[in-house]
PDB file of C-alpha atoms and ligand atoms in Angstrom:
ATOM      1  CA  UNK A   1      18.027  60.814 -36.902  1.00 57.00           C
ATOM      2  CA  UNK A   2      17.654  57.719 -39.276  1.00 84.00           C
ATOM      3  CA  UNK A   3      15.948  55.908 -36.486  1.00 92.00           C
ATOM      4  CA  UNK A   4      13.513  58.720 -36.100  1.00 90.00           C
ATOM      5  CA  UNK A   5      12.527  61.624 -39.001  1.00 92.00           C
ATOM      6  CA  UNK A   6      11.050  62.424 -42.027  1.00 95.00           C
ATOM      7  CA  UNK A   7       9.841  60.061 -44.018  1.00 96.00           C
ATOM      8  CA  UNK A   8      11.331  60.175 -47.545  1.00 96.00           C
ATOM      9  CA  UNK A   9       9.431  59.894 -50.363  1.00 97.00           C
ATOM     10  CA  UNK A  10      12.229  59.327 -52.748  1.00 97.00           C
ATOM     11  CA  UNK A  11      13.880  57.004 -50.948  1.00 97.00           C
ATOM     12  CA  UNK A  12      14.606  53.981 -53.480  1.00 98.00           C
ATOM     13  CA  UNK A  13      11.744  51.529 -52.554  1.00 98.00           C
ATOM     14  CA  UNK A  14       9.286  54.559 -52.640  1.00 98.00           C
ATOM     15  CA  UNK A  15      10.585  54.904 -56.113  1.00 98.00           C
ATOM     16  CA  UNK A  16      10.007  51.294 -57.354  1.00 98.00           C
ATOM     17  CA  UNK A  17       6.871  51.061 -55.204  1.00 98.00           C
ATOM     18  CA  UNK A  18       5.768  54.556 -57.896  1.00 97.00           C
ATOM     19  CA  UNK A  19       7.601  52.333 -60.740  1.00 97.00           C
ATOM     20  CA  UNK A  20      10.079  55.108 -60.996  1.00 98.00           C
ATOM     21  CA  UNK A  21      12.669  52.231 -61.009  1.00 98.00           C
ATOM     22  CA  UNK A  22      12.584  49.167 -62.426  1.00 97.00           C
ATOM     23  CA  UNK A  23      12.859  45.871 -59.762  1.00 98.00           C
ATOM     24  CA  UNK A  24      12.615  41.917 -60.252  1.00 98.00           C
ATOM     25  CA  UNK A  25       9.464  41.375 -59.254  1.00 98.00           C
ATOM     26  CA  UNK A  26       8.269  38.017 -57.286  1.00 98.00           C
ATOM     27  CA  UNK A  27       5.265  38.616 -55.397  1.00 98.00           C
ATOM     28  CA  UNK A  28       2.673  41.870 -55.499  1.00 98.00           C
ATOM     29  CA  UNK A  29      -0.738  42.589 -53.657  1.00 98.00           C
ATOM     30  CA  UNK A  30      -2.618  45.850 -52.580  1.00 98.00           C
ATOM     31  CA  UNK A  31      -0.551  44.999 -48.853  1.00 98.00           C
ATOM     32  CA  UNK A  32       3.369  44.234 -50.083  1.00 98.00           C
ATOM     33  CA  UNK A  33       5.467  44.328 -53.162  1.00 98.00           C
ATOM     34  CA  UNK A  34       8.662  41.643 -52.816  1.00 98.00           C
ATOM     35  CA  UNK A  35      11.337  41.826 -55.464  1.00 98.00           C
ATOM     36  CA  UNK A  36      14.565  40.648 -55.489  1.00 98.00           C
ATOM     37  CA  UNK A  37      17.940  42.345 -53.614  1.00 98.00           C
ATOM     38  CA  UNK A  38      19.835  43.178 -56.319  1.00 98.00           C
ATOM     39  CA  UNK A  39      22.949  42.800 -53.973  1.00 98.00           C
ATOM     40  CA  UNK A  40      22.078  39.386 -52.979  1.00 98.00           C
ATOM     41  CA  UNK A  41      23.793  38.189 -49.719  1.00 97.00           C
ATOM     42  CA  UNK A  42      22.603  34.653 -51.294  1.00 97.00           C
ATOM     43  CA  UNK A  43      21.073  33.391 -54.202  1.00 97.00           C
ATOM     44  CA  UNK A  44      17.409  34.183 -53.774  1.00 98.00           C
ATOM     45  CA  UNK A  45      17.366  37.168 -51.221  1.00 98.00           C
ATOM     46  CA  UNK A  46      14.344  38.406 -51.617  1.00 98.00           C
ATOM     47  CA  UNK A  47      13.227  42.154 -49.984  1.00 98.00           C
ATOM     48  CA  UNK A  48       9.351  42.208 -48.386  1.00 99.00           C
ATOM     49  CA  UNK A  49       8.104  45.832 -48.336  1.00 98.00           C
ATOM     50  CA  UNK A  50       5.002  47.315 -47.177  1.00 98.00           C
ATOM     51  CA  UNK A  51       2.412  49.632 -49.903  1.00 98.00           C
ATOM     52  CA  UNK A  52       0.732  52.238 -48.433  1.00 97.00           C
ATOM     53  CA  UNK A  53       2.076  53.122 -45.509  1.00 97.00           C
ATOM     54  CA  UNK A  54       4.950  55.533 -45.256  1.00 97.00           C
ATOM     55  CA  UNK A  55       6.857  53.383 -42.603  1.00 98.00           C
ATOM     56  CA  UNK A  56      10.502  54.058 -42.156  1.00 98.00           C
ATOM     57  CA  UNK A  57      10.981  50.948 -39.739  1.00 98.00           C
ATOM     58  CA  UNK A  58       9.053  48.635 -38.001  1.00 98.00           C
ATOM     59  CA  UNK A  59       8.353  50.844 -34.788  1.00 97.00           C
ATOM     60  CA  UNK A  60       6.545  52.984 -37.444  1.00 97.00           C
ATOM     61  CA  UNK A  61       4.671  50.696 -38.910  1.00 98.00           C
ATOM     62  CA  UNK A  62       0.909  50.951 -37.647  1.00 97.00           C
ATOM     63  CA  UNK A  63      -0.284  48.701 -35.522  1.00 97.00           C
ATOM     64  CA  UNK A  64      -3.531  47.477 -38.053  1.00 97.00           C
ATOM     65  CA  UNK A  65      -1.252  47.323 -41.295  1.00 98.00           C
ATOM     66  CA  UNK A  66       1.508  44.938 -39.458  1.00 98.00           C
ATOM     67  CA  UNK A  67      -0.904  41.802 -39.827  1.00 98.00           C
ATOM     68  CA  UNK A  68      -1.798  41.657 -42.832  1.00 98.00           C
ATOM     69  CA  UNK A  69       2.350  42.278 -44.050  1.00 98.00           C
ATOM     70  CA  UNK A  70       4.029  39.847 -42.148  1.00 98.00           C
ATOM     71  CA  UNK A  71       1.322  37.889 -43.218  1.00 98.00           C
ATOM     72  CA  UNK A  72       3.053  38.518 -46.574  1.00 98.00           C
ATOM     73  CA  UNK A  73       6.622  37.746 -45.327  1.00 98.00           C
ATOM     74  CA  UNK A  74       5.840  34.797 -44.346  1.00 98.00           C
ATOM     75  CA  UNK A  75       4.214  33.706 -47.587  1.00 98.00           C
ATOM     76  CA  UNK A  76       6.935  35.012 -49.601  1.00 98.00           C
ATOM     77  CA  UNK A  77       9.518  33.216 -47.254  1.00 98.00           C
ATOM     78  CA  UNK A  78       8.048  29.871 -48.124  1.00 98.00           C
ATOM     79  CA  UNK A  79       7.969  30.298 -51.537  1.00 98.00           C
ATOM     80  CA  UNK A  80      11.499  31.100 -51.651  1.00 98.00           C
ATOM     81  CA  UNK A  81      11.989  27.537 -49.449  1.00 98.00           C
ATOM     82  CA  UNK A  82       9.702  26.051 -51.755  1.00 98.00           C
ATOM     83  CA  UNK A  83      11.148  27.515 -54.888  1.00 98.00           C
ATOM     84  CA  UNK A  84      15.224  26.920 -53.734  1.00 98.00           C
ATOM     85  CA  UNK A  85      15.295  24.532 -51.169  1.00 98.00           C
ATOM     86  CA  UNK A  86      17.705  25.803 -48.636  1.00 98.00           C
ATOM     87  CA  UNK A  87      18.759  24.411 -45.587  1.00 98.00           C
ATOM     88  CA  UNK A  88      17.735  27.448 -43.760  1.00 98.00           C
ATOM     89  CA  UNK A  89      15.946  30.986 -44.283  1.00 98.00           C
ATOM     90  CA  UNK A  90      17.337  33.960 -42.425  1.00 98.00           C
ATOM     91  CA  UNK A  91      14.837  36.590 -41.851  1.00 98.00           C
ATOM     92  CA  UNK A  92      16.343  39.657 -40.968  1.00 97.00           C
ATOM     93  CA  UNK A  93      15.116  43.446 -40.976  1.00 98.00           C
ATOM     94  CA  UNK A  94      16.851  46.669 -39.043  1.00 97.00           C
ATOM     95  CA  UNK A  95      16.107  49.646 -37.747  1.00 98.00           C
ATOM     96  CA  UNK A  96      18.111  53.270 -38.107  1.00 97.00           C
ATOM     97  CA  UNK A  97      21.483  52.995 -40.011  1.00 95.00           C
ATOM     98  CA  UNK A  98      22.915  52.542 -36.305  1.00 94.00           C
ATOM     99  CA  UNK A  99      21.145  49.039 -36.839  1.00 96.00           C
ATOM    100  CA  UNK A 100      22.619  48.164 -40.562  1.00 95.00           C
ATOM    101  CA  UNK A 101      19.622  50.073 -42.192  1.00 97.00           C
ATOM    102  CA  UNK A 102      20.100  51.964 -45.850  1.00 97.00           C
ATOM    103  CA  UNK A 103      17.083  52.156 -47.225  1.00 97.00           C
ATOM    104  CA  UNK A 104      14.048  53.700 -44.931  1.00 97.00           C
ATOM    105  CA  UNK A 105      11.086  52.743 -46.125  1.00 98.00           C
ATOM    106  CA  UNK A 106      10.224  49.338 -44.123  1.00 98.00           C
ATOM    107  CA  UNK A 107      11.677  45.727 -45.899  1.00 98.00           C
ATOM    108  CA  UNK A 108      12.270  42.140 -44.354  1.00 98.00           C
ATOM    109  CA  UNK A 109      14.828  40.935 -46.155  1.00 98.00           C
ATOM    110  CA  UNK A 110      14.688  37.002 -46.633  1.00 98.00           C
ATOM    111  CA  UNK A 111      18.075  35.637 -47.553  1.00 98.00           C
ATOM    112  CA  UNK A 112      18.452  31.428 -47.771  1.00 98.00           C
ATOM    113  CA  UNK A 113      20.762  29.602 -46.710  1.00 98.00           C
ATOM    114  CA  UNK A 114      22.632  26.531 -47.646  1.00 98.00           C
ATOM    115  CA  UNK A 115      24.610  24.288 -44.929  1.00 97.00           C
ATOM    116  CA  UNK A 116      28.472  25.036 -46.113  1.00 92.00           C
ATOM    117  CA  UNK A 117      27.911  28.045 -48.157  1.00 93.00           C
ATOM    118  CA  UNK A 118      28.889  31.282 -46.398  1.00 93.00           C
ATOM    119  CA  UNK A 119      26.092  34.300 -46.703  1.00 93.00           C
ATOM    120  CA  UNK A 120      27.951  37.612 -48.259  1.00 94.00           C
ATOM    121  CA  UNK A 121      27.689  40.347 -45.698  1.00 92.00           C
ATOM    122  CA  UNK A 122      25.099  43.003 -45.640  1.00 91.00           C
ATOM    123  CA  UNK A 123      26.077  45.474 -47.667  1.00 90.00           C
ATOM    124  CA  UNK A 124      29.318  43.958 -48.750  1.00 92.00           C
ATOM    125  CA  UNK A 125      27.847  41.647 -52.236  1.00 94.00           C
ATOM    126  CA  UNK A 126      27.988  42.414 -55.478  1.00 95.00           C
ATOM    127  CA  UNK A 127      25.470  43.678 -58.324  1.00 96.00           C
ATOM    128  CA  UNK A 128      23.798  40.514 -59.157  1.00 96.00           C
ATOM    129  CA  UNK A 129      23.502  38.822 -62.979  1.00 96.00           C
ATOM    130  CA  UNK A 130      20.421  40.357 -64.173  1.00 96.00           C
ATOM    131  CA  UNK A 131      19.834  37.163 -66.097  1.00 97.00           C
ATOM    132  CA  UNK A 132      20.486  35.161 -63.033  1.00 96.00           C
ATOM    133  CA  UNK A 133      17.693  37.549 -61.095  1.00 97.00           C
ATOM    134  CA  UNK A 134      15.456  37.020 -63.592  1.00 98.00           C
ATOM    135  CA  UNK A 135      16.104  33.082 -63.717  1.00 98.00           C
ATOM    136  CA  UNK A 136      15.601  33.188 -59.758  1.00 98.00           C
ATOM    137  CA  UNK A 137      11.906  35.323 -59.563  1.00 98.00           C
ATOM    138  CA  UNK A 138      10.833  32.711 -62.404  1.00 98.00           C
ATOM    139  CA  UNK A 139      11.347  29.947 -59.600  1.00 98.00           C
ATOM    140  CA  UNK A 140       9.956  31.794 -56.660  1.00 98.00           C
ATOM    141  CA  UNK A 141       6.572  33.159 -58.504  1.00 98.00           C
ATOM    142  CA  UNK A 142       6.021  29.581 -59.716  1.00 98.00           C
ATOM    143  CA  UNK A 143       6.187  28.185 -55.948  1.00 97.00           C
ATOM    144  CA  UNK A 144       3.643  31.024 -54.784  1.00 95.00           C
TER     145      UNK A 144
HETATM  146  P1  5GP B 201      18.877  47.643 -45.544  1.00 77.67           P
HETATM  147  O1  5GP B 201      20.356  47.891 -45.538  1.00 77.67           O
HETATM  148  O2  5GP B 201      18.144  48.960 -45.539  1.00 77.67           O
HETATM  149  O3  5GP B 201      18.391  46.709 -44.487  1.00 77.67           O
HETATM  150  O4  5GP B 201      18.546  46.901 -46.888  1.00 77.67           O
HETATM  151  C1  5GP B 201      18.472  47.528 -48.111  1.00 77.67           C
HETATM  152  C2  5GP B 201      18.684  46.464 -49.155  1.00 77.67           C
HETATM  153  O5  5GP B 201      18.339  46.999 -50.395  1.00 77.67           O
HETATM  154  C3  5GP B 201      20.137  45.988 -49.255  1.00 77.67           C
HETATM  155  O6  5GP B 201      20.187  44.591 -49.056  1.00 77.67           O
HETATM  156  C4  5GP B 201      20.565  46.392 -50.650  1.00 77.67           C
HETATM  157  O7  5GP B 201      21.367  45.437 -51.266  1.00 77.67           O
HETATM  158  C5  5GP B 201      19.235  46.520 -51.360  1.00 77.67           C
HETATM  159  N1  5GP B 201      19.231  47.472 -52.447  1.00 77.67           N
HETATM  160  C6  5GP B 201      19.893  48.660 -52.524  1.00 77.67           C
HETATM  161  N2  5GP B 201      19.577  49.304 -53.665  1.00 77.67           N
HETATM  162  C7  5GP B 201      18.723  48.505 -54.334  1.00 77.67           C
HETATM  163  C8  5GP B 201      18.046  48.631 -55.590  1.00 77.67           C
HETATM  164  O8  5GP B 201      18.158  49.625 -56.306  1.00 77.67           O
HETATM  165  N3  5GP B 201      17.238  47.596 -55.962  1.00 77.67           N
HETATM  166  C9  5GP B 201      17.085  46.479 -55.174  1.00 77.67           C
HETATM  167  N4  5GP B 201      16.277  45.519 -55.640  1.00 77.67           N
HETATM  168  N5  5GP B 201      17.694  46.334 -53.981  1.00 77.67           N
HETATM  169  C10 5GP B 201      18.502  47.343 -53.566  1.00 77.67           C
END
């Protein structure tokens, strides 16, 4: 069922996609909106999130929009690298709650990572600092 069904248009990133909730903006177009996780499994994880399409998951996505976003991903994942300097950049995105999915409108999450610093778990971090969030989406937007 969360794999497959309704899309649902008040699922939380259809909200902040409307600006019915607020988010910590980094990156916006007419293709994606990224913003920051505001349970960051590491300082920086940044969510990548289709407009215009009302994609649960990736096997939803249509074929013609999927260009142009990961096109997006990628951009946004190498201003985070640019921006933080991490030793590494985990790029990570699931499919039906079976998966590790909550939210089901379609995100790439990309989380950086630092040699000797241990990533929180998905779905297991803290609210994050607003402050700190802020700080962070200063940094990325000026590496874009
Ligand atoms: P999923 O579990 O669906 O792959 O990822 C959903 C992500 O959204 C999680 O990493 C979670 O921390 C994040 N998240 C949940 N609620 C909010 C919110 O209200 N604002 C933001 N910016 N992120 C959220």
């Amino acid at each position: 069922m969360s794999l497959h069904g309704p899309y649902d248009d008040n699922n939380i990133f259809a909200k902040i996609l409307r600006g019915d909730m607020p988010a910590v903006k980094v990156f916006e177009d007419d293709v994606a909106l990224a913003f920051l996780d505001i349970f960051p499994q590491s300082r920086g994880h940044t969510l990548v999130i289709p407009k215009h399409v009302r994609a649960r998951n990736l096997l939803e996505m249509p074929a013609d929009a999927l260009g142009p976003y990961m096109l997006r991903v990628q951009h946004i994942a190498k201003a985070v690298e640019a921006a933080l300097k991490p030793d590494g950049v985990f790029v990570a995105q699931f499919n039906g709650a079976p998966a590790g999915q909550t939210i089901f409108h379609l995100h790439f999450h990309i989380i950086p990572r630092w040699d000797n610093e241990a990533m929180k778990g998905h779905g297991q971090a803290p609210k994050a600092d607003m402050d700190a969030l802020n700080a962070l989406a200063a940094q990325i937007k000026a590496a874009l």
